[in-house]
Coordinates of C-alpha atoms in Angstrom, one line a residue:
Chain A
M173 CA 67.1 205.4 72.1
N174 CA 64.9 208.5 71.5
E175 CA 61.8 208.8 70.0
V176 CA 61.5 209.1 66.2
R177 CA 59.0 211.5 64.3
V178 CA 57.7 211.1 61.1
I179 CA 56.8 214.4 59.8
P180 CA 54.6 214.9 56.6
V181 CA 55.8 217.4 54.0
A182 CA 52.4 218.8 53.1
G183 CA 51.5 221.6 50.6
V184 CA 54.1 220.6 47.7
P185 CA 52.4 221.4 44.4
D186 CA 51.9 218.9 41.8
V187 CA 55.3 218.0 40.5
R188 CA 55.9 218.6 36.7
E189 CA 59.0 217.6 34.7
G190 CA 61.9 220.0 35.0
D191 CA 60.7 221.1 38.6
D192 CA 63.3 222.0 41.1
L193 CA 61.9 219.3 43.5
A194 CA 64.3 219.9 46.2
A195 CA 63.3 223.5 46.0
L196 CA 59.6 222.5 46.4
I197 CA 60.3 220.2 49.4
A198 CA 62.7 222.8 51.1
A199 CA 59.9 225.3 51.0
A200 CA 57.2 223.0 52.4
A201 CA 59.2 221.0 55.0
P202 CA 60.1 221.9 58.4
P203 CA 63.6 223.5 58.8
L204 CA 66.0 220.4 58.4
E205 CA 68.2 219.1 61.0
R206 CA 71.3 216.9 60.7
H207 CA 70.7 213.4 60.8
D208 CA 67.0 213.9 59.4
V209 CA 66.1 211.6 56.6
L210 CA 64.1 212.9 53.8
V211 CA 62.0 210.1 52.2
V212 CA 60.5 211.2 48.9
A213 CA 57.9 209.2 47.0
Q214 CA 59.4 207.9 43.8
K215 CA 56.3 209.1 41.7
A216 CA 57.3 212.8 42.6
I217 CA 60.9 211.9 41.7
S218 CA 60.1 210.4 38.3
K219 CA 57.6 213.1 37.4
A220 CA 60.2 215.8 38.1
E221 CA 62.8 213.8 35.9
G222 CA 60.3 213.4 33.1
R223 CA 60.0 209.5 33.5
V224 CA 56.6 209.4 32.1
V225 CA 55.2 207.7 29.0
R226 CA 52.1 208.3 26.8
L227 CA 50.2 205.2 26.3
D228 CA 49.4 206.5 22.7
E229 CA 53.1 206.5 22.1
L230 CA 53.3 202.6 23.0
E231 CA 53.0 200.2 20.1
P232 CA 52.2 196.9 21.7
S233 CA 54.5 193.9 20.9
A234 CA 53.0 190.4 20.5
A235 CA 54.2 189.5 23.8
A236 CA 52.6 192.4 25.5
R237 CA 49.2 191.5 23.7
E238 CA 49.5 188.0 25.0
L239 CA 49.8 189.1 28.7
A240 CA 46.9 191.6 28.0
Q241 CA 44.6 189.0 27.1
D242 CA 42.5 189.3 30.3
G243 CA 41.2 192.7 29.6
A244 CA 44.4 194.8 30.6
D245 CA 45.9 197.6 28.3
P246 CA 48.4 196.0 26.0
R247 CA 50.1 199.3 25.7
Q248 CA 50.4 199.4 29.5
L249 CA 52.0 195.7 29.4
E250 CA 54.5 196.8 26.6
A251 CA 55.6 199.6 28.8
V252 CA 56.1 196.9 31.8
L253 CA 58.1 194.6 29.3
R254 CA 60.5 197.5 28.2
E255 CA 61.0 198.3 31.9
A256 CA 61.8 194.6 32.7
V257 CA 65.0 192.9 32.4
R258 CA 63.7 189.6 33.7
I259 CA 60.1 188.2 34.0
V260 CA 59.9 186.6 37.3
R261 CA 56.4 185.4 37.5
T262 CA 53.0 186.2 35.6
R263 CA 49.6 185.4 36.2
G264 CA 47.2 186.9 33.5
S265 CA 48.1 190.6 33.0
L266 CA 50.0 190.7 36.5
V267 CA 53.7 190.6 35.7
I268 CA 56.3 190.4 38.5
A269 CA 59.6 191.4 36.8
E270 CA 63.2 192.3 37.9
T271 CA 64.0 196.1 36.8
R272 CA 67.2 197.4 35.3
H273 CA 68.0 198.2 38.9
G274 CA 67.7 194.6 40.4
F275 CA 64.3 195.1 42.0
V276 CA 61.9 192.8 41.5
C277 CA 58.2 194.3 41.8
G278 CA 55.1 194.3 40.2
S279 CA 54.8 195.7 36.7
A280 CA 58.5 196.6 36.7
G281 CA 57.5 199.7 38.6
V282 CA 55.4 201.0 35.9
D283 CA 52.4 202.7 37.6
A284 CA 49.3 204.5 36.1
S285 CA 48.0 205.7 39.5
N286 CA 49.0 209.2 40.3
A287 CA 50.0 209.8 36.8
P288 CA 50.5 213.4 35.6
Q289 CA 47.4 213.0 33.4
A290 CA 45.1 210.2 32.0
G291 CA 46.6 208.1 29.2
T292 CA 50.2 208.2 30.8
L293 CA 52.4 205.7 32.9
V294 CA 55.0 206.6 35.5
L295 CA 58.2 204.7 35.1
L296 CA 60.8 204.2 38.0
P297 CA 63.8 206.7 37.8
L298 CA 66.8 205.4 35.8
D299 CA 69.0 205.7 38.7
P300 CA 67.1 206.3 41.9
D301 CA 70.3 206.1 43.9
A302 CA 71.5 209.1 41.8
S303 CA 68.4 210.9 42.1
A304 CA 68.7 210.7 45.8
A305 CA 72.2 211.9 45.8
R306 CA 71.2 215.0 43.5
L307 CA 68.4 215.8 45.8
R308 CA 70.6 215.5 48.8
E309 CA 73.0 218.0 47.2
R310 CA 70.7 220.3 46.1
L311 CA 68.9 220.3 49.4
R312 CA 72.4 221.1 51.1
E313 CA 72.9 223.8 48.8
L314 CA 69.5 225.3 49.7
T315 CA 69.2 224.7 53.2
G316 CA 72.9 224.4 54.5
T317 CA 72.0 221.0 55.9
A318 CA 73.2 217.6 54.6
V319 CA 70.3 215.0 55.4
G320 CA 69.8 211.5 54.4
V321 CA 67.5 211.1 51.4
L322 CA 65.6 207.8 50.4
V323 CA 63.3 207.4 47.2
S324 CA 60.5 205.2 48.3
D325 CA 58.1 202.9 46.3
S326 CA 55.3 200.4 47.3
F327 CA 56.3 197.1 46.7
G328 CA 54.2 193.8 47.0
R329 CA 56.1 190.6 48.4
P330 CA 55.4 186.9 48.4
W331 CA 53.3 185.3 50.9
R332 CA 51.9 188.3 52.5
L333 CA 49.2 190.4 51.3
G334 CA 49.2 194.2 50.7
T335 CA 52.3 196.6 49.9
T336 CA 54.8 198.1 52.1
D337 CA 57.1 201.0 51.2
V338 CA 60.7 200.2 50.3
A339 CA 63.8 202.1 49.5
I340 CA 64.6 202.2 45.9
G341 CA 67.1 205.1 46.1
A342 CA 69.3 206.3 48.8
A343 CA 72.0 209.0 49.6
G344 CA 73.6 210.0 53.0
I345 CA 72.5 207.2 55.1
P346 CA 73.1 203.4 55.6
V347 CA 70.7 201.0 54.2
L348 CA 71.7 197.8 56.2
L349 CA 72.4 197.8 60.0
D350 CA 74.5 194.9 61.1
L351 CA 73.8 194.8 64.8
N352 CA 76.5 192.4 65.9
G353 CA 79.1 192.7 63.3
R354 CA 78.4 189.4 61.5
R355 CA 76.9 190.3 58.2
D356 CA 74.0 188.3 57.2
P357 CA 73.9 188.1 53.5
T358 CA 70.6 186.3 53.2
G359 CA 68.2 188.1 55.6
Y360 CA 67.3 184.5 56.6
E361 CA 70.0 183.0 59.0
L362 CA 69.0 181.3 62.1
H363 CA 70.7 184.4 63.8
A364 CA 69.4 187.2 61.4
T365 CA 71.2 190.3 62.5
T366 CA 71.2 192.5 59.3
I367 CA 68.3 195.0 59.5
A368 CA 67.2 196.6 56.1
V369 CA 66.9 199.8 58.1
A370 CA 66.5 202.1 54.8
D371 CA 63.2 199.8 54.0
E372 CA 62.0 200.2 57.7
I373 CA 62.4 204.0 57.4
A374 CA 60.6 204.1 54.0
S375 CA 57.7 202.1 55.4
A376 CA 57.6 204.4 58.4
A377 CA 57.3 207.4 56.2
E378 CA 54.6 205.7 54.2
L379 CA 52.4 206.1 57.3
V380 CA 52.1 209.9 56.6
L381 CA 52.6 210.0 52.8
G382 CA 49.2 209.5 51.9
K383 CA 48.9 208.4 48.6
L384 CA 45.4 210.0 48.3
D385 CA 46.1 213.3 49.9
G386 CA 49.1 214.4 47.9
V387 CA 52.0 214.2 50.6
P388 CA 55.0 213.4 48.3
A389 CA 57.6 213.4 51.2
A390 CA 58.1 212.9 55.0
V391 CA 60.9 213.8 57.4
V392 CA 62.0 211.1 59.6
R393 CA 63.8 212.6 62.7
G394 CA 65.5 211.1 65.7
L395 CA 67.6 208.6 64.2
Q396 CA 71.4 208.6 64.6
L397 CA 72.5 206.8 61.8
E398 CA 76.1 206.9 60.7
G399 CA 77.5 205.8 57.3
E400 CA 76.2 205.6 53.7
G401 CA 74.9 203.1 51.4
K402 CA 73.0 202.8 48.2
A403 CA 69.4 201.2 47.7
R404 CA 71.3 198.8 45.2
D405 CA 73.2 197.3 48.1
L406 CA 69.5 196.2 49.2
V407 CA 69.5 193.9 45.9
M408 CA 70.3 190.2 46.9
P409 CA 73.0 188.9 44.8
P410 CA 71.3 186.2 42.3
E411 CA 73.5 183.4 43.7
R412 CA 72.0 183.8 47.1
D413 CA 68.6 184.3 45.7
L414 CA 66.3 181.2 46.5
F415 CA 63.4 182.8 44.7
R416 CA 64.5 183.7 41.2
Chain B
M119 CA 47.8 214.0 58.3
N120 CA 49.7 215.0 61.4
E121 CA 52.9 213.6 62.3
V122 CA 53.5 210.1 63.6
R123 CA 55.8 209.4 66.7
V124 CA 57.4 206.2 67.5
I125 CA 58.2 206.1 71.3
P126 CA 60.5 203.5 72.7
V127 CA 59.0 201.7 75.9
A128 CA 62.4 201.5 77.9
G129 CA 63.2 200.2 81.2
V130 CA 61.2 197.2 80.9
P131 CA 62.9 194.2 82.9
D132 CA 64.0 191.1 81.3
V133 CA 60.5 189.1 80.7
R134 CA 60.2 185.7 82.2
E135 CA 57.5 183.1 81.8
G136 CA 54.4 184.0 83.6
D137 CA 55.2 187.7 83.9
D138 CA 52.3 190.0 83.4
L139 CA 53.8 191.6 80.4
A140 CA 51.1 194.2 80.1
A141 CA 51.8 195.4 83.5
L142 CA 55.5 195.7 82.8
I143 CA 54.9 197.6 79.6
A144 CA 52.0 199.9 81.2
A145 CA 54.5 200.7 84.1
A146 CA 57.3 201.8 81.5
A147 CA 55.1 203.2 78.8
P148 CA 53.9 207.0 78.3
P149 CA 50.4 207.4 79.4
L150 CA 48.4 205.6 76.5
E151 CA 45.9 207.5 74.6
R152 CA 43.2 206.5 72.1
H153 CA 44.5 205.4 68.9
D154 CA 47.9 204.6 70.1
V155 CA 49.4 201.4 68.4
L156 CA 51.5 199.4 71.0
V157 CA 54.0 197.1 69.1
V158 CA 55.5 194.5 71.2
A159 CA 58.6 192.5 69.9
Q160 CA 57.5 188.7 69.6
K161 CA 60.3 187.7 71.8
A162 CA 59.0 189.3 74.8
I163 CA 55.5 187.8 74.3
S164 CA 57.0 184.2 73.6
K165 CA 59.1 184.4 76.8
A166 CA 56.1 185.5 79.0
E167 CA 54.1 182.7 77.4
G168 CA 56.8 180.2 78.0
R169 CA 57.4 179.4 74.3
V170 CA 61.0 178.5 75.1
V171 CA 62.7 175.1 74.5
R172 CA 66.0 173.6 76.0
L173 CA 68.4 172.3 73.3
D174 CA 69.1 169.4 75.7
E175 CA 65.6 168.3 75.5
L176 CA 65.7 168.1 71.8
E177 CA 66.4 164.7 70.1
P178 CA 67.4 165.6 66.5
S179 CA 65.7 163.4 63.8
A180 CA 67.4 162.3 60.7
A181 CA 66.2 165.1 58.6
A182 CA 67.5 167.6 61.4
R183 CA 70.8 166.0 61.0
E184 CA 70.6 165.9 57.3
L185 CA 70.2 169.8 57.4
A186 CA 72.6 170.5 60.0
Q187 CA 75.6 168.9 58.1
D188 CA 77.3 172.5 57.4
G189 CA 78.0 172.7 61.2
A190 CA 74.9 173.9 62.5
D191 CA 73.4 172.6 65.6
P192 CA 71.1 169.5 64.7
R193 CA 68.9 170.1 67.9
Q194 CA 68.3 173.5 66.6
L195 CA 67.3 172.3 63.2
E196 CA 65.0 169.9 65.1
A197 CA 63.2 172.7 66.7
V198 CA 62.6 174.4 63.4
L199 CA 61.4 171.2 61.9
R200 CA 58.8 170.9 64.6
E201 CA 57.6 174.3 64.2
A202 CA 57.2 174.1 60.4
V203 CA 54.3 173.0 58.8
R204 CA 55.9 173.1 55.2
I205 CA 59.5 173.5 54.1
V206 CA 59.7 176.2 51.4
R207 CA 63.4 176.4 50.6
T208 CA 66.3 175.2 52.1
R209 CA 70.1 175.6 51.5
G210 CA 72.6 174.0 53.8
S211 CA 71.0 174.8 57.3
L212 CA 69.2 177.6 56.2
V213 CA 65.4 176.7 56.3
I214 CA 62.8 178.8 55.2
A215 CA 59.4 177.4 56.1
E216 CA 55.8 178.0 56.6
T217 CA 54.6 178.2 60.3
R218 CA 51.4 176.8 61.8
H219 CA 50.0 180.5 61.2
G220 CA 50.9 180.6 57.7
F221 CA 53.7 182.8 57.9
V222 CA 56.9 182.2 55.7
C223 CA 60.1 183.0 57.5
G224 CA 63.4 181.8 58.1
S225 CA 63.9 179.0 60.8
A226 CA 60.1 179.0 61.1
G227 CA 60.4 181.5 63.6
V228 CA 62.9 179.7 65.9
D229 CA 65.5 182.1 67.3
A230 CA 68.4 181.7 69.4
S231 CA 69.4 185.2 69.8
N232 CA 68.0 186.9 73.3
A233 CA 66.8 183.5 74.5
P234 CA 66.3 183.5 78.3
Q235 CA 69.5 181.7 78.6
A236 CA 72.2 179.8 76.8
G237 CA 71.1 176.6 75.5
T238 CA 67.5 177.7 74.9
L239 CA 65.6 178.4 71.8
V240 CA 62.5 181.0 71.5
L241 CA 59.6 179.8 69.5
L242 CA 56.8 182.1 68.0
P243 CA 53.6 182.4 70.1
L244 CA 51.1 179.6 69.3
D245 CA 48.6 182.3 68.5
P246 CA 50.1 185.7 68.2
D247 CA 46.7 187.3 67.4
A248 CA 45.2 186.1 70.5
S249 CA 48.4 187.1 72.3
A250 CA 47.9 190.6 71.2
A251 CA 44.1 190.4 72.1
R252 CA 44.9 189.5 75.4
L253 CA 47.6 192.1 76.0
R254 CA 45.1 194.6 74.5
E255 CA 42.4 193.5 77.1
R256 CA 44.7 193.5 80.0
L257 CA 46.2 196.9 79.0
R258 CA 42.5 198.2 79.1
E259 CA 42.0 196.8 82.5
L260 CA 45.2 198.5 83.8
T261 CA 45.0 201.9 82.0
G262 CA 41.5 202.3 81.1
T263 CA 42.6 202.9 77.2
A264 CA 42.0 200.6 74.6
V265 CA 44.9 200.7 72.2
G266 CA 45.9 198.8 69.2
V267 CA 48.4 196.2 69.7
L268 CA 51.0 194.4 67.3
V269 CA 53.3 191.6 67.9
S270 CA 56.1 192.1 65.5
D271 CA 58.9 189.9 64.4
S272 CA 62.0 190.5 62.0
F273 CA 61.5 188.5 58.7
G274 CA 63.8 188.4 55.8
R275 CA 62.2 188.3 52.3
P276 CA 63.2 187.1 49.0
W277 CA 65.2 189.4 46.6
R278 CA 66.2 192.0 49.2
L279 CA 68.9 191.8 51.7
G280 CA 68.3 192.2 55.5
T281 CA 65.1 191.9 57.8
T282 CA 62.5 194.2 58.1
D283 CA 59.8 194.0 61.3
V284 CA 56.4 192.6 60.2
A285 CA 53.2 192.1 62.3
I286 CA 52.7 188.4 63.3
G287 CA 50.0 189.4 65.9
A288 CA 47.3 192.2 65.8
A289 CA 44.5 193.4 67.8
G290 CA 42.3 196.5 67.8
I291 CA 43.5 197.8 64.5
P292 CA 43.4 197.3 60.7
V293 CA 46.1 195.3 59.3
L294 CA 45.3 196.2 55.4
L295 CA 44.3 199.4 54.2
D296 CA 42.3 199.5 51.1
L297 CA 43.0 203.2 49.6
N298 CA 40.3 203.4 46.8
G299 CA 37.9 200.8 47.7
R300 CA 39.2 198.2 45.2
R301 CA 40.8 195.4 47.2
D302 CA 44.4 194.3 45.5
P303 CA 44.5 190.7 46.7
T304 CA 48.1 190.2 45.4
G305 CA 49.9 193.1 46.5
Y306 CA 51.1 193.1 42.9
E307 CA 48.4 194.6 40.6
L308 CA 49.2 197.4 38.2
H309 CA 47.3 199.5 40.5
A310 CA 48.5 198.2 44.0
T311 CA 46.2 200.1 46.5
T312 CA 46.0 197.7 49.4
I313 CA 48.9 198.8 52.2
A314 CA 49.9 196.4 54.7
V315 CA 49.7 199.2 57.3
A316 CA 50.3 196.8 60.1
D317 CA 53.6 195.7 58.7
E318 CA 54.6 199.3 58.2
I319 CA 53.8 200.1 61.7
A320 CA 56.1 197.3 62.8
S321 CA 58.8 198.4 60.7
A322 CA 58.4 202.0 62.0
A323 CA 58.6 200.6 65.7
E324 CA 61.7 198.6 64.9
L325 CA 63.5 201.7 64.4
V326 CA 63.5 202.2 68.0
L327 CA 63.0 198.9 69.4
G328 CA 66.7 198.0 69.6
K329 CA 67.5 194.4 69.5
L330 CA 70.8 195.3 71.6
D331 CA 69.7 197.3 74.2
G332 CA 66.6 195.8 75.5
V333 CA 63.5 198.0 74.3
P334 CA 60.9 195.4 73.8
A335 CA 58.0 197.6 73.0
A336 CA 57.1 201.1 71.3
V337 CA 54.2 203.2 71.2
V338 CA 53.2 204.4 67.8
R339 CA 51.2 207.6 68.2
G340 CA 49.3 209.8 65.7
L341 CA 47.6 207.4 63.5
Q342 CA 43.8 207.5 63.1
L343 CA 43.2 203.9 62.0
E344 CA 39.7 202.7 62.3
G345 CA 38.8 199.0 62.2
E346 CA 40.0 195.7 63.4
G347 CA 42.0 192.9 61.7
K348 CA 44.1 190.0 62.6
A349 CA 47.9 189.4 61.2
R350 CA 46.5 186.1 59.9
D351 CA 44.8 188.2 57.5
L352 CA 48.1 189.2 56.0
V353 CA 48.7 185.7 55.0
M354 CA 48.4 185.3 51.1
P355 CA 46.0 182.5 50.4
P356 CA 47.8 179.6 48.6
E357 CA 45.7 179.9 45.5
R358 CA 47.2 183.5 45.0
D359 CA 50.7 182.7 46.0
L360 CA 53.2 182.6 43.0
F361 CA 56.0 181.7 45.2
R362 CA 55.0 178.6 47.1

């Protein structure tokens, strides 16, 4: 096993709706190589895709007002409820919800930080796997190289503090690695042998992404992954989920 | 932000109880540099510390026999129950439990894979933060360089398939990074701004650790982290935990 390099893609201008994000990234990234994995922060994807709502366009429902009683903005809670297909837990205005994609995360992925302007919220892409596939295809057009692409986001998790970045979209790389041929469908077997490699790559990329200094992507180089999966494959089937 | 390198530490002989693990790693690693983070797989630490039990020394309790009714080895379940301070969920012989350290993981960290010999189980270190601190101190003696040290293990998680590596021990580096001065104690706030950087570093290291080809450690180079924390600081306080 060789060393793995995590290379920040810096100097990408602030992303706006309709931007050719692949072109912006290709111009800022080092020359791409086969087996590279490009990890792109969800927020950049969502902004390019126009997945942004204005708070003043949101009319809070009674449920949103109820959740916001601890001083949160009921319009923001309204956005969360619209993005959620299932509420998993709430405590005050903290809502842990399942998204249309099957991901369970805080605020159903709705985020007010780094929004394009004050008074707006950024939503998750409608289909982040498709976003990753489009970006991969466009990068191939632009550079001649087919790389793996991950869309990453910062998720909390039970039992442990802080967020780690995970993959919410994937194209051109596997998302799960089965080390010994025995698929572990739960992640919890006595012999846990399936690694969520896409999530680990997303976490590695976060180390250079820098939410504060505007590096929206990273190139992870040195992995020799074969195969293809979708981030949706990372979602635990409900019948196996002990924490619904 | 510069690039981050994840360098495998290969050629470490199989670790046995009483081995000077720091010396084995120092001999195999590249020259260590200030700000390096050395990530060591839990199993190597546990073996060096003798945290291994023989199956034939375990007398299964009634509870262990009950859990093992799906064909699992009741002695293995006995080891799990002895390592657990709280059972969080079970399904058949699958036990998700809280360890003495406060970590919630499958089988309370008991693992039969890569055990030193057939018929043995590897347990988590008694105090992985102390293990990390000892390794850091011994490495400083041997190399003159004080590096960050993480002890990593592969944990499953709710809602998502597969395992990711997380930090169960830490010394000489921070484990949580607060990006804007507002501590997010849950990991789930609308503005989640606390990053579990130690877990992300552990995941990055896993990309080269290679459970199959015997690379027990990796050097993560290029981070400029300041501060110190313990992996225990990553445990969510029970009163904030929505998934107990």
